[in-house]
Short mmCIF file of C-alpha atoms and ligand atoms in Angstrom, two decimals:
data_model
loop_
_atom_site.label_atom_id
_atom_site.label_comp_id
_atom_site.label_asym_id
_atom_site.label_seq_id
_atom_site.Cartn_x
_atom_site.Cartn_y
_atom_site.Cartn_z
CA MET A 829 0.00 0.00 0.00
CA GLY A 830 1.29 3.47 -0.91
CA MET A 831 2.54 5.83 1.75
CA GLN A 832 0.15 8.65 2.46
CA MET A 833 1.60 12.13 1.95
CA LYS A 834 0.10 14.11 4.80
CA GLY A 835 -0.37 17.84 4.33
CA ALA A 836 -0.26 18.42 8.09
CA ASP A 837 3.27 16.98 8.35
CA VAL A 838 4.52 19.20 5.53
CA ALA A 839 2.81 22.23 7.08
CA ALA A 840 4.30 21.45 10.52
CA ALA A 841 7.84 21.35 9.12
CA MET A 842 7.27 24.64 7.28
CA LYS A 843 5.77 26.22 10.41
CA GLU A 844 8.89 25.50 12.42
CA SER A 845 11.21 27.36 10.06
CA LEU A 846 8.72 30.17 9.43
CA ILE A 847 8.39 30.84 13.18
CA LYS A 848 12.18 31.28 13.36
CA GLU A 849 12.18 33.71 10.42
CA THR A 850 9.25 35.63 11.88
CA GLU A 851 11.03 35.96 15.22
CA ILE A 852 14.09 37.46 13.52
CA LEU A 853 11.84 40.01 11.81
CA LYS A 854 10.08 40.83 15.07
CA GLU A 855 13.43 41.46 16.78
CA GLN A 856 13.94 44.14 14.10
CA GLY A 857 10.52 45.62 14.87
CA VAL A 858 8.79 44.12 11.81
CA LEU A 859 5.48 42.26 12.18
CA PRO A 860 4.78 40.37 8.93
CA CYS A 861 1.19 41.04 7.89
CA LEU A 862 -1.13 39.74 5.16
CA GLY A 863 -3.88 41.99 3.81
CA ILE A 864 -6.91 40.02 2.66
CA VAL A 865 -9.27 41.79 0.28
CA ARG A 866 -12.65 40.14 0.06
CA VAL A 867 -15.66 41.39 -1.90
CA GLY A 868 -18.87 39.94 -0.45
CA ALA A 869 -18.96 36.85 1.77
CA ARG A 870 -18.89 33.67 -0.32
CA PRO A 871 -18.81 30.60 1.96
CA ASP A 872 -15.70 29.20 0.16
CA ASP A 873 -13.82 32.46 0.65
CA LEU A 874 -14.83 32.66 4.31
CA ALA A 875 -13.71 29.07 4.92
CA TYR A 876 -10.33 29.70 3.28
CA GLU A 877 -9.97 32.98 5.16
CA ARG A 878 -10.59 31.29 8.52
CA GLY A 879 -8.07 28.55 7.76
CA ALA A 880 -5.43 30.95 6.45
CA ARG A 881 -5.86 33.30 9.42
CA LYS A 882 -5.42 30.47 11.87
CA ARG A 883 -2.32 29.19 10.06
CA LEU A 884 -0.75 32.66 9.80
CA GLU A 885 -1.51 33.67 13.37
CA GLY A 886 -0.05 30.35 14.60
CA ILE A 887 3.22 31.43 13.00
CA GLY A 888 3.02 34.96 14.39
CA ILE A 889 1.94 36.67 11.17
CA GLY A 890 -0.75 39.35 11.33
CA CYS A 891 -3.83 39.42 9.13
CA GLN A 892 -5.87 42.49 8.15
CA VAL A 893 -9.12 41.79 6.33
CA THR A 894 -10.72 44.44 4.11
CA GLU A 895 -14.28 43.31 3.52
CA LEU A 896 -16.03 45.16 0.73
CA PRO A 897 -19.74 45.16 -0.13
CA GLU A 898 -20.75 42.88 -2.97
CA ASP A 899 -22.26 45.80 -4.91
CA ILE A 900 -19.17 48.01 -4.63
CA THR A 901 -18.44 50.08 -7.74
CA GLN A 902 -15.32 49.48 -9.83
CA LYS A 903 -13.99 52.91 -8.84
CA GLU A 904 -14.47 52.29 -5.12
CA PHE A 905 -13.00 48.79 -5.39
CA GLU A 906 -9.86 50.13 -7.05
CA LYS A 907 -9.59 52.87 -4.41
CA GLU A 908 -9.82 50.34 -1.58
CA PHE A 909 -7.39 47.97 -3.27
CA ARG A 910 -4.90 50.82 -3.75
CA ARG A 911 -5.24 51.73 -0.07
CA VAL A 912 -4.24 48.19 0.96
CA ASN A 913 -1.46 48.11 -1.64
CA ASP A 914 -0.04 51.40 -0.33
CA ASN A 915 -0.24 50.41 3.35
CA PRO A 916 3.39 49.97 4.51
CA ASP A 917 2.28 47.69 7.37
CA ILE A 918 0.95 45.14 4.87
CA HIS A 919 3.59 42.92 3.23
CA GLY A 920 1.40 40.63 1.14
CA ILE A 921 -2.08 40.82 -0.40
CA LEU A 922 -4.57 38.06 -1.08
CA LEU A 923 -7.52 39.11 -3.25
CA PHE A 924 -10.31 36.55 -3.32
CA ARG A 925 -11.30 35.75 -6.89
CA PRO A 926 -13.35 35.47 -8.95
CA LEU A 927 -14.71 38.93 -8.21
CA PRO A 928 -18.45 39.57 -8.68
CA ALA A 929 -19.28 39.71 -12.41
CA HIS A 930 -19.62 43.50 -12.56
CA LEU A 931 -16.03 44.03 -11.35
CA ASP A 932 -12.87 43.88 -13.47
CA GLU A 933 -9.81 42.45 -11.73
CA GLU A 934 -7.32 43.64 -14.36
CA PRO A 935 -6.63 47.03 -12.73
CA ALA A 936 -5.81 45.25 -9.44
CA ARG A 937 -3.53 42.77 -11.25
CA GLY A 938 -1.75 45.69 -12.88
CA MET A 939 -1.45 47.83 -9.76
CA ILE A 940 -0.45 45.28 -7.09
CA HIS A 941 3.16 45.71 -5.96
CA PRO A 942 4.88 42.56 -7.31
CA MET A 943 6.52 41.92 -3.93
CA LYS A 944 3.11 42.06 -2.22
CA ASP A 945 1.61 39.74 -4.82
CA VAL A 946 1.88 36.62 -2.65
CA ASP A 947 -0.51 34.49 -4.77
CA CYS A 948 0.88 35.46 -8.17
CA MET A 949 -1.84 37.49 -9.88
CA SER A 950 0.43 40.17 -11.30
CA PRO A 951 1.69 39.63 -14.87
CA VAL A 952 5.15 40.39 -13.47
CA ASN A 953 5.13 37.34 -11.21
CA ILE A 954 3.46 35.11 -13.79
CA ALA A 955 6.25 36.01 -16.24
CA LYS A 956 8.85 35.22 -13.58
CA VAL A 957 7.44 31.72 -13.07
CA PHE A 958 7.70 31.11 -16.80
CA THR A 959 11.25 32.49 -17.04
CA ASP A 960 12.73 30.66 -14.03
CA ASP A 961 13.23 33.93 -12.17
CA GLU A 962 13.10 33.12 -8.46
CA THR A 963 12.77 36.73 -7.33
CA GLY A 964 8.97 36.53 -7.77
CA TYR A 965 6.23 34.44 -6.19
CA ALA A 966 4.72 31.34 -7.77
CA PRO A 967 1.01 30.72 -7.13
CA CYS A 968 0.53 29.06 -3.72
CA THR A 969 -1.05 25.77 -4.86
CA PRO A 970 1.65 24.70 -7.37
CA GLU A 971 4.30 25.64 -4.83
CA ALA A 972 2.44 23.58 -2.20
CA VAL A 973 2.74 20.56 -4.52
CA MET A 974 6.50 21.18 -4.74
CA GLU A 975 6.76 21.50 -0.94
CA MET A 976 4.98 18.18 -0.58
CA LEU A 977 7.21 16.38 -3.10
CA ASP A 978 10.31 17.85 -1.43
CA TYR A 979 9.20 16.94 2.08
CA TYR A 980 8.79 13.29 1.00
CA LYS A 981 12.09 13.46 -0.89
CA ILE A 982 10.53 12.48 -4.23
CA SER A 983 13.23 12.83 -6.83
CA LEU A 984 12.15 14.63 -10.00
CA LYS A 985 15.31 14.87 -12.06
CA GLY A 986 14.80 13.04 -15.35
CA LYS A 987 11.48 11.57 -14.19
CA ARG A 988 8.36 11.25 -16.34
CA VAL A 989 5.84 13.57 -14.72
CA THR A 990 2.29 14.01 -15.98
CA VAL A 991 0.12 16.92 -14.90
CA ILE A 992 -3.62 16.75 -15.60
CA GLY A 993 -4.85 20.32 -16.02
CA ARG A 994 -3.45 23.36 -17.83
CA SER A 995 -5.02 26.25 -15.90
CA MET A 996 -3.00 29.37 -15.19
CA VAL A 997 -3.44 28.88 -11.43
CA VAL A 998 -2.39 25.25 -11.11
CA GLY A 999 -1.43 23.12 -14.14
CA ARG A 1000 0.72 25.48 -16.19
CA PRO A 1001 2.74 27.14 -13.43
CA LEU A 1002 3.21 23.74 -11.75
CA SER A 1003 4.60 22.36 -15.01
CA MET A 1004 7.17 25.17 -15.03
CA LEU A 1005 8.21 24.49 -11.42
CA LEU A 1006 8.60 20.78 -12.21
CA LEU A 1007 10.54 21.52 -15.39
CA LYS A 1008 12.92 23.67 -13.38
CA ARG A 1009 13.70 20.52 -11.38
CA HIS A 1010 14.61 18.70 -14.59
CA ALA A 1011 11.51 16.52 -14.77
CA THR A 1012 10.16 15.53 -18.20
CA ILE A 1013 6.67 17.00 -18.25
CA THR A 1014 3.50 16.01 -20.08
CA VAL A 1015 0.57 18.36 -19.57
CA CYS A 1016 -2.86 16.80 -20.19
CA HIS A 1017 -6.18 18.56 -20.67
CA THR A 1018 -9.69 18.02 -21.98
CA ARG A 1019 -8.49 17.55 -25.57
CA THR A 1020 -5.73 15.08 -24.71
CA GLU A 1021 -5.94 11.80 -26.58
CA GLU A 1022 -4.89 8.64 -24.78
CA LEU A 1023 -5.12 10.28 -21.38
CA GLU A 1024 -5.23 6.91 -19.58
CA ARG A 1025 -2.04 5.66 -21.21
CA THR A 1026 -0.16 8.92 -20.65
CA CYS A 1027 -1.10 8.90 -16.98
CA ARG A 1028 -0.28 5.23 -16.56
CA GLU A 1029 3.23 5.77 -17.92
CA ALA A 1030 4.00 8.59 -15.50
CA GLU A 1031 6.37 8.06 -12.60
CA VAL A 1032 4.79 11.06 -10.89
CA LEU A 1033 1.18 11.96 -11.62
CA VAL A 1034 -0.39 15.23 -10.49
CA ALA A 1035 -4.15 15.55 -10.90
CA ALA A 1036 -5.52 19.10 -11.09
CA ALA A 1037 -8.60 18.77 -13.29
CA GLY A 1038 -11.43 19.38 -10.84
CA ARG A 1039 -13.23 16.12 -11.78
CA ALA A 1040 -14.27 13.94 -8.84
CA LYS A 1041 -12.38 10.62 -8.73
CA MET A 1042 -11.57 10.70 -12.47
CA VAL A 1043 -8.22 8.97 -11.92
CA GLY A 1044 -8.98 5.29 -11.36
CA GLY A 1045 -6.74 2.28 -10.82
CA ASP A 1046 -6.28 1.80 -14.60
CA MET A 1047 -4.74 5.28 -14.90
CA VAL A 1048 -1.78 4.86 -12.57
CA GLY A 1049 1.36 2.84 -13.05
CA ALA A 1050 2.67 0.45 -10.39
CA GLY A 1051 4.81 2.31 -7.86
CA ALA A 1052 3.90 5.78 -9.13
CA VAL A 1053 3.76 8.89 -6.92
CA VAL A 1054 0.30 10.45 -7.08
CA VAL A 1055 -0.45 13.99 -5.94
CA ASP A 1056 -4.10 15.02 -5.91
CA VAL A 1057 -4.80 18.74 -6.15
CA GLY A 1058 -8.51 18.48 -6.98
CA ILE A 1059 -11.15 19.63 -4.54
CA ASN A 1060 -14.58 18.25 -5.43
CA VAL A 1061 -17.75 17.02 -3.80
CA ASP A 1062 -18.85 13.43 -4.51
CA GLU A 1063 -22.43 12.10 -4.91
CA GLU A 1064 -22.77 11.71 -1.14
CA GLY A 1065 -21.79 15.32 -0.60
CA ASN A 1066 -18.31 14.49 0.77
CA LEU A 1067 -15.14 16.31 -0.16
CA CYS A 1068 -12.98 14.29 -2.56
CA GLY A 1069 -10.09 14.71 -4.95
CA ASP A 1070 -9.59 13.95 -8.64
CA VAL A 1071 -8.14 10.57 -7.70
CA ASP A 1072 -10.22 7.58 -6.69
CA TYR A 1073 -8.10 7.07 -3.57
CA ASP A 1074 -9.37 3.60 -2.63
CA ALA A 1075 -8.95 2.27 -6.17
CA VAL A 1076 -5.40 3.59 -6.49
CA ARG A 1077 -3.71 3.40 -3.08
CA ASP A 1078 -2.56 -0.23 -3.33
CA LYS A 1079 -0.80 0.34 -6.65
CA VAL A 1080 1.25 3.43 -5.84
CA SER A 1081 4.33 4.23 -3.75
CA TYR A 1082 3.05 7.58 -2.44
CA ILE A 1083 -0.35 9.25 -2.58
CA SER A 1084 -1.75 12.50 -1.18
CA PRO A 1085 -5.30 12.36 0.18
CA VAL A 1086 -8.15 14.86 -0.19
CA PRO A 1087 -8.90 16.41 2.23
CA ARG A 1088 -5.73 16.72 4.37
CA GLY A 1089 -3.35 16.74 1.42
CA VAL A 1090 -2.10 19.58 -0.77
CA GLY A 1091 -4.87 21.91 0.43
CA SER A 1092 -3.38 21.85 3.94
CA VAL A 1093 -0.05 23.11 2.63
CA THR A 1094 -1.35 26.02 0.51
CA SER A 1095 -1.78 28.45 3.40
CA SER A 1096 1.72 27.59 4.68
CA VAL A 1097 3.10 28.66 1.30
CA LEU A 1098 1.05 31.85 1.62
CA ALA A 1099 2.65 32.42 5.05
CA LYS A 1100 6.12 31.80 3.58
CA HIS A 1101 5.48 34.43 0.92
CA VAL A 1102 4.26 37.00 3.46
CA VAL A 1103 7.42 36.48 5.53
CA ARG A 1104 9.51 36.95 2.37
CA GLY A 1105 7.57 40.12 1.56
CA ALA A 1106 8.12 41.46 5.07
CA ALA A 1107 11.87 40.76 4.82
CA TYR A 1108 11.99 42.49 1.43
CA PHE A 1109 10.12 45.62 2.48
CA SER A 1110 12.02 46.00 5.76
CA GLY A 1111 15.44 45.17 4.32
CA VAL A 1112 15.90 42.35 6.87
CA ASN A 1113 17.49 39.24 5.39
P1 LIG B 551 -9.74 24.79 -13.94
O1 LIG B 551 -11.15 24.34 -14.14
O2 LIG B 551 -9.36 26.18 -14.22
O3 LIG B 551 -8.79 23.86 -14.85
C1 LIG B 551 -8.98 22.48 -14.95
C2 LIG B 551 -8.04 21.91 -15.98
O4 LIG B 551 -8.20 20.51 -16.01
C3 LIG B 551 -8.27 22.43 -17.39
O5 LIG B 551 -7.02 22.75 -17.96
C4 LIG B 551 -8.92 21.26 -18.14
O6 LIG B 551 -8.48 21.17 -19.48
C5 LIG B 551 -8.42 20.06 -17.35
N1 LIG B 551 -9.43 19.01 -17.31
C6 LIG B 551 -10.69 19.08 -16.81
N2 LIG B 551 -11.34 17.91 -16.97
C7 LIG B 551 -10.48 17.08 -17.58
C8 LIG B 551 -10.56 15.75 -18.00
N3 LIG B 551 -11.67 15.04 -17.85
N4 LIG B 551 -9.47 15.22 -18.61
C9 LIG B 551 -8.34 15.92 -18.76
N5 LIG B 551 -8.18 17.20 -18.36
C10 LIG B 551 -9.25 17.77 -17.78
O7 LIG B 551 -9.36 24.34 -12.46
P2 LIG B 551 -8.14 24.83 -11.51
O8 LIG B 551 -8.44 26.17 -10.96
O9 LIG B 551 -6.86 24.58 -12.21
O10 LIG B 551 -8.30 23.77 -10.32
C11 LIG B 551 -8.17 22.39 -10.55
C12 LIG B 551 -8.61 21.65 -9.31
O11 LIG B 551 -7.74 21.99 -8.24
C13 LIG B 551 -10.02 21.99 -8.82
O12 LIG B 551 -10.60 20.85 -8.26
C14 LIG B 551 -9.77 23.02 -7.75
O13 LIG B 551 -10.81 23.04 -6.78
C15 LIG B 551 -8.49 22.50 -7.17
N6 LIG B 551 -7.69 23.52 -6.49
C16 LIG B 551 -7.15 23.16 -5.32
C17 LIG B 551 -6.38 24.05 -4.61
C18 LIG B 551 -5.74 23.61 -3.32
O14 LIG B 551 -5.34 24.43 -2.52
N7 LIG B 551 -5.61 22.30 -3.09
C19 LIG B 551 -6.18 25.34 -5.10
C20 LIG B 551 -6.71 25.67 -6.35
C21 LIG B 551 -7.47 24.74 -7.04
#
């Protein structure tokens, strides 16, 4: 049976080193702080906000939430976003997206200070991910996958890695991070032919399609490492990943569960980015 890759263990290891870095900043009079900008009160956003707050505060990082009314005008939204962006006490910004349909996020993407852009929405940081420039921030979820693979010492150099999903928030940036580690990447999507075979041949398979339990036992090779990024709800209303965990677990060497897998690491990556932002803005290294 494959070893379970537990998000909580990865997060605990990250927490330990982040607490040390935060203490060094505090000795210099700097309190790392995340500014959350939320328009309306979608249950998903509120749940993520609660989890992120708890994770950040457990490390000693502050959190300032700017809650804006759902019917806010574009002009007011931009004014409020600029206020958070200009606040020197805030070292990283998380804007919950998608915004309500009447709002355009492009001005915020263009205006956010790249070093406050801790979840990679600015074109500057996106370009850095695609040009191997480590001075920017990668999106939190792909980086959480990398943290998980590193924690379990999964070697990537020269390995056949298949990523299901080509979105700009998960699949594509993740492919770039994996390529940087010298993996041989295949990116699959809805138009991919022979998806099953491509997945089965992978030594490392990352599922980020958003399709409940689409990866069955016939789609994984013996001894593969399987990382499940998907967050879905099954027919019984339970949270599940893109991988049919029970059908796959006996075939693989490592597998991350959903829940308690990659999702539990994402807010630790967010915390890591805020600490980096605080060090950058205060000149403490
Ligand atoms: P998305 O809908 O933007 O992209 C999904 C991608 O998967 C697309 O590129 C599509 O071509 C591909 N795809 C969909 N169905 C497919 C199929 N049947 N065969 C092959 N390819 C298929 O989604 P996203 O924002 O990239 O998120 C992907 C999943 O990851 C979702 O379940 C989302 O909830 C989850 N997610 C998790 C976290 C986390 O913290 N763990 C963060 C972000 C997203």
